[in-house]
Tab-separated table of C-alpha atoms in Angstrom:
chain	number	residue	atom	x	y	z
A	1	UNK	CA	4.183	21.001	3.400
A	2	UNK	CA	0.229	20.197	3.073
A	3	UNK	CA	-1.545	19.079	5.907
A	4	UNK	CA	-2.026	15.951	3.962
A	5	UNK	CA	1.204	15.640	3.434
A	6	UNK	CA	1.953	15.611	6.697
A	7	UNK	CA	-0.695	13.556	7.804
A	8	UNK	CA	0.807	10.930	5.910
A	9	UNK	CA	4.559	11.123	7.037
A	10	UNK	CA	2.759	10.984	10.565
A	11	UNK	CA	0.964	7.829	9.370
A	12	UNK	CA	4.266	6.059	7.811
A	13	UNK	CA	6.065	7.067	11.071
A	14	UNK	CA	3.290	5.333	13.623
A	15	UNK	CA	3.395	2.891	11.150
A	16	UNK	CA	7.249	1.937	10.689
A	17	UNK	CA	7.253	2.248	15.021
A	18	UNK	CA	4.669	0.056	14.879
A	19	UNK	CA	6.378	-2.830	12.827
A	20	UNK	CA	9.516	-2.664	14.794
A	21	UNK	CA	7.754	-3.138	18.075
A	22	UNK	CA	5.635	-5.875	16.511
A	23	UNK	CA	8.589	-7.409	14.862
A	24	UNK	CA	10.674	-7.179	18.337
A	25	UNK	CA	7.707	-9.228	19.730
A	26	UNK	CA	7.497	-11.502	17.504
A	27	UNK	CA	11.248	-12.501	17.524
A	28	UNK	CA	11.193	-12.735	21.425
A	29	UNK	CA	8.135	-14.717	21.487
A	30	UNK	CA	9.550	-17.081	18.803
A	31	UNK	CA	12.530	-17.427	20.583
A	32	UNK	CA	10.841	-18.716	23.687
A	33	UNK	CA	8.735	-20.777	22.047
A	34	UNK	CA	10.043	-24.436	22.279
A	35	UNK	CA	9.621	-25.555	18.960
A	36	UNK	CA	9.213	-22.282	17.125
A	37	UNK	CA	11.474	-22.020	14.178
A	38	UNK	CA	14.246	-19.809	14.107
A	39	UNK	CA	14.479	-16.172	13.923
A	40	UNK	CA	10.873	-15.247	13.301
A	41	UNK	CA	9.532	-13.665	9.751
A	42	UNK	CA	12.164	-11.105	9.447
A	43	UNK	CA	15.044	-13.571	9.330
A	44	UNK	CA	15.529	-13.265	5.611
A	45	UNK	CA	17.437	-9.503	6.242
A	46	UNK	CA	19.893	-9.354	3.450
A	47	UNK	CA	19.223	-11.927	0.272
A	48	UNK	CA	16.818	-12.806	-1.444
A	49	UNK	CA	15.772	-16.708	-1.605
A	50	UNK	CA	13.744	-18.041	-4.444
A	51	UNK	CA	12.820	-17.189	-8.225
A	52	UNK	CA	10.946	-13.962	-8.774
A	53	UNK	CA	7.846	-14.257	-10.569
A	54	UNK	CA	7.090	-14.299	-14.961
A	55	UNK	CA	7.621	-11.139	-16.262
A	56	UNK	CA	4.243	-10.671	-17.255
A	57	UNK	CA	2.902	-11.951	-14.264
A	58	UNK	CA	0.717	-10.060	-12.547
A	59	UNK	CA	2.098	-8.531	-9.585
A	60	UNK	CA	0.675	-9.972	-5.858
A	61	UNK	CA	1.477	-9.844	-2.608
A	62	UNK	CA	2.263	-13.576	-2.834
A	63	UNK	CA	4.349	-12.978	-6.089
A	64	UNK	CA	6.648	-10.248	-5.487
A	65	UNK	CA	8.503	-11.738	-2.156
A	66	UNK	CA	10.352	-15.002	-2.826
A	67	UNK	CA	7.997	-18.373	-2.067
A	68	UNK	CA	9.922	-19.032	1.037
A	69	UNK	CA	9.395	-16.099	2.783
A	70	UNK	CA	5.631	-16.281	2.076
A	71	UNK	CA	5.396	-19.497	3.551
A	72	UNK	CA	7.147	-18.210	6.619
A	73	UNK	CA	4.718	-15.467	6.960
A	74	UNK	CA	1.937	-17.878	6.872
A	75	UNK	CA	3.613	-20.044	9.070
A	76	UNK	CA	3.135	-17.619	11.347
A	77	UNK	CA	-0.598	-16.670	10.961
A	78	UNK	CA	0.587	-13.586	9.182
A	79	UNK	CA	-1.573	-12.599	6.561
A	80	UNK	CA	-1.078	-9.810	3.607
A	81	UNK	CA	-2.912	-6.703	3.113
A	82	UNK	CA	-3.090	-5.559	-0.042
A	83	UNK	CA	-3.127	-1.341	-1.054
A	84	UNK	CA	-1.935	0.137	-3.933
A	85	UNK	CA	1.320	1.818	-4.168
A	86	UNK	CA	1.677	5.274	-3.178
A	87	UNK	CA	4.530	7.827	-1.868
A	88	UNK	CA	2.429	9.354	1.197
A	89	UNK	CA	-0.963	10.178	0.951
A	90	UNK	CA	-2.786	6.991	-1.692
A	91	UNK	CA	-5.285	10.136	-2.621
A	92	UNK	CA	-2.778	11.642	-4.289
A	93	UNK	CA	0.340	9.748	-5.366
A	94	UNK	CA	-0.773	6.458	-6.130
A	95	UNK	CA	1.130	4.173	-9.075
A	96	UNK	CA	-0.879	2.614	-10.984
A	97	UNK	CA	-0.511	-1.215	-11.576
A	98	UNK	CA	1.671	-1.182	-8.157
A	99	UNK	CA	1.258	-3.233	-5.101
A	100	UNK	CA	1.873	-2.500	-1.561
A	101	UNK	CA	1.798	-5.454	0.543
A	102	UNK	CA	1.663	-5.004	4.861
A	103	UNK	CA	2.238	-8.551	6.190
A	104	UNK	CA	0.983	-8.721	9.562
A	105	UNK	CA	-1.824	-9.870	11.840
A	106	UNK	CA	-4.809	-8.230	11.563
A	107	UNK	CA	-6.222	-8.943	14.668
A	108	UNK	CA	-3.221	-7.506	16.352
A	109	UNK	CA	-3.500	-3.482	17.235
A	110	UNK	CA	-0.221	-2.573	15.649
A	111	UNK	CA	-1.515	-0.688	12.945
A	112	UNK	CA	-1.506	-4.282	11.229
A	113	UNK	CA	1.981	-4.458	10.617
A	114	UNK	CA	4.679	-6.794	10.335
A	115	UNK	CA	6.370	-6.465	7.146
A	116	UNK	CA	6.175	-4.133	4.698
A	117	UNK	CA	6.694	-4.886	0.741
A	118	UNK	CA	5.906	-2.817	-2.588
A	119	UNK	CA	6.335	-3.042	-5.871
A	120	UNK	CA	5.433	-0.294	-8.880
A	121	UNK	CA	6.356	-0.077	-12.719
A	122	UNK	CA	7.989	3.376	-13.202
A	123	UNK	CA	9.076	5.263	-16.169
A	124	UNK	CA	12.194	7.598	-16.144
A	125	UNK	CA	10.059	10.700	-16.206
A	126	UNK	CA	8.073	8.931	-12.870
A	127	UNK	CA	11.535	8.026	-11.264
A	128	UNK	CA	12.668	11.646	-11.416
A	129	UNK	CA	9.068	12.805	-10.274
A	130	UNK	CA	9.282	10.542	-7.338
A	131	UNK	CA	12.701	10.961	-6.243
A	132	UNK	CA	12.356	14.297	-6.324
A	133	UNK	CA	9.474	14.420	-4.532
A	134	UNK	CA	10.653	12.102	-1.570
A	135	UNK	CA	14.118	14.623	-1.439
A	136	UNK	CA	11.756	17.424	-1.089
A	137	UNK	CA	10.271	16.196	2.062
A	138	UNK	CA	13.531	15.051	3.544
A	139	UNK	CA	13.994	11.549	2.899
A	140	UNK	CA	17.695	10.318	2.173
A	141	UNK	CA	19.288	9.274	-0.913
A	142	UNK	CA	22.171	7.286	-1.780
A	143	UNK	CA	22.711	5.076	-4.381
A	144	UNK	CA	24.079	1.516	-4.828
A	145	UNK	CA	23.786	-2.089	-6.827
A	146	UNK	CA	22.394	-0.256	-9.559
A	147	UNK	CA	19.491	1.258	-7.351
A	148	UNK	CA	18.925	4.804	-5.863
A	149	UNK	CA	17.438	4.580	-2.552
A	150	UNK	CA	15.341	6.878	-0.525
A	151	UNK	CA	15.217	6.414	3.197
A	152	UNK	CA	12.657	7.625	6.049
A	153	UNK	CA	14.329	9.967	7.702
A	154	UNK	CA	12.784	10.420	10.744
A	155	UNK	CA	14.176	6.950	11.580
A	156	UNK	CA	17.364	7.977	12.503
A	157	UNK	CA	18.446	4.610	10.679
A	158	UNK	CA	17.739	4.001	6.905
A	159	UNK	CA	13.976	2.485	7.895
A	160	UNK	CA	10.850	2.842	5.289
A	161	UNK	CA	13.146	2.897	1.757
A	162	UNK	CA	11.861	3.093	-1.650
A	163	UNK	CA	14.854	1.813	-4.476
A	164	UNK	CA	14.503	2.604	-7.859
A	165	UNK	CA	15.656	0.663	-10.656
A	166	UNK	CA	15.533	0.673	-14.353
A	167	UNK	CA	11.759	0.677	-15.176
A	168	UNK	CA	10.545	-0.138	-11.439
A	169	UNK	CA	10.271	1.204	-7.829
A	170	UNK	CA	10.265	-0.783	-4.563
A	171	UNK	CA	9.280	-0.556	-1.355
A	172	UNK	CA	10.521	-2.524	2.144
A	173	UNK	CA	10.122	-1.486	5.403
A	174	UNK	CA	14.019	-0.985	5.449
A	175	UNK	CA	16.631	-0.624	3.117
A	176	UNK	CA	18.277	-3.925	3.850
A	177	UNK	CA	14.788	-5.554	3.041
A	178	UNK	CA	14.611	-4.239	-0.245
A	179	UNK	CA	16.833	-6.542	-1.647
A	180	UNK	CA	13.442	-9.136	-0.460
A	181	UNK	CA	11.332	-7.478	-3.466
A	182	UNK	CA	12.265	-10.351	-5.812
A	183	UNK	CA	10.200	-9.034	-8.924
A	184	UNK	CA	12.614	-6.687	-10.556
C-alpha cells in the first residue's frame, strides 16, 4: 500500500469518527432543545423521501439528496461542501462528472462533517476497476437491491459505503444512507 494510499484511508477514518461524534452531538443537542424538531439531520436512515432529479440534470449537492432532506440540513445551519468524487486519494482516483457532497458546519472543527453524500457516472469497465480496487485495500462487499456495496472496514460496522449500480456509483457515509442518494 502507497503512502498515499494510506494517507487517505487515515483521512476517511478521522473523517467517518468525526461525523459520528458530530452527528451524536447534534442529535443530543436537538433533543434538548425545546422546540428543535425531531431527530436531527440524520433522521432520514433508511428511505428515501422525494423525487430524484431530471436525468440530464446536472448533478449538485442540492440535487442528488431528496428536497426534504436538504431543507433539513439547512434548517440546521448545515451547509454543503462540494469535492469531486474520488475512492481515496482525489489526486489519483477522481470520477469525472461526480460529486461528493460533506454536509456539515464549517465553522465547527470536526473535519467539517456531518453527512456525507456522492454521486459518480460509472461504466462497467470503471465498476470492476473500482470494486476491485476498494477489495484490494480491505473494504467489504456484499451485494443487495440490485447494488454491490463496499464498506469501510475499519469501522467495525458497515460505515463509509460506496454501492454500485447499473451505470452509477454512490457514496453515503453508511450503507443504510445510501439508499438517501436519490439520483440513480
Amino acid at each position: 500500500m502507497t503512502r498515499a494510499r494510506r494517507a487517505a484511508i487515515l483521512r476517511h477514518l478521522r473523517q467517518a469518527a468525526a461525523l459520528a461524534v458530530a452527528t451524536t452531538a447534534m442529535l443530543a443537542l436537538s433533543a434538548c432543545a425545546p422546540d428543535a424538531p425531531q431527530g436531527g439531520p440524520s433522521a432520514p436512515a433508511t428511505q428515501a423521501t422525494g423525487e430524484p432529479a431530471a436525468p440530464d440534470a446536472e448533478p449538485t449537492c442540492e440535487t442528488i439528496v431528496p428536497a426534504t432532506l436538504v431543507a433539513d440540513f439547512e434548517e440546521y445551519g448545515l451547509q454543503a461542501m462540494e469535492e469531486p468524487f474520488a475512492f481515496g486519494d482525489p489526486a489519483t482516483t477522481t470520477i469525472p462528472d461526480g460529486i461528493m457532497c460533506t454536509w456539515g458546519n464549517p465553522e465547527v472543527a470536526t473535519d467539517h462533517g456531518v453527512q456525507l453524500f456522492g454521486w459518480a457516472p460509472l461504466d462497467a469497465a470503471g465498476q470492476k476497476k473500482w470494486t476491485a480496487f476498494l477489495a484490494e485495500q480491505g473494504w467489504t462487499r456484499s451485494e443487495g437491491e440490485g447494488l454491490i456495496y463496499l464498506s469501510d472496514p475499519f469501522e467495525g460496522v458497515e460505515g463509509m459505503t460506496y454501492a454500485f449500480g447499473d451505470g452509477f456509483v454512490v457514496l453515503a457515509d453508511t450503507k443504510q444512507s445510501v439508499a438517501l442518494v436519490t439520483r440513480r
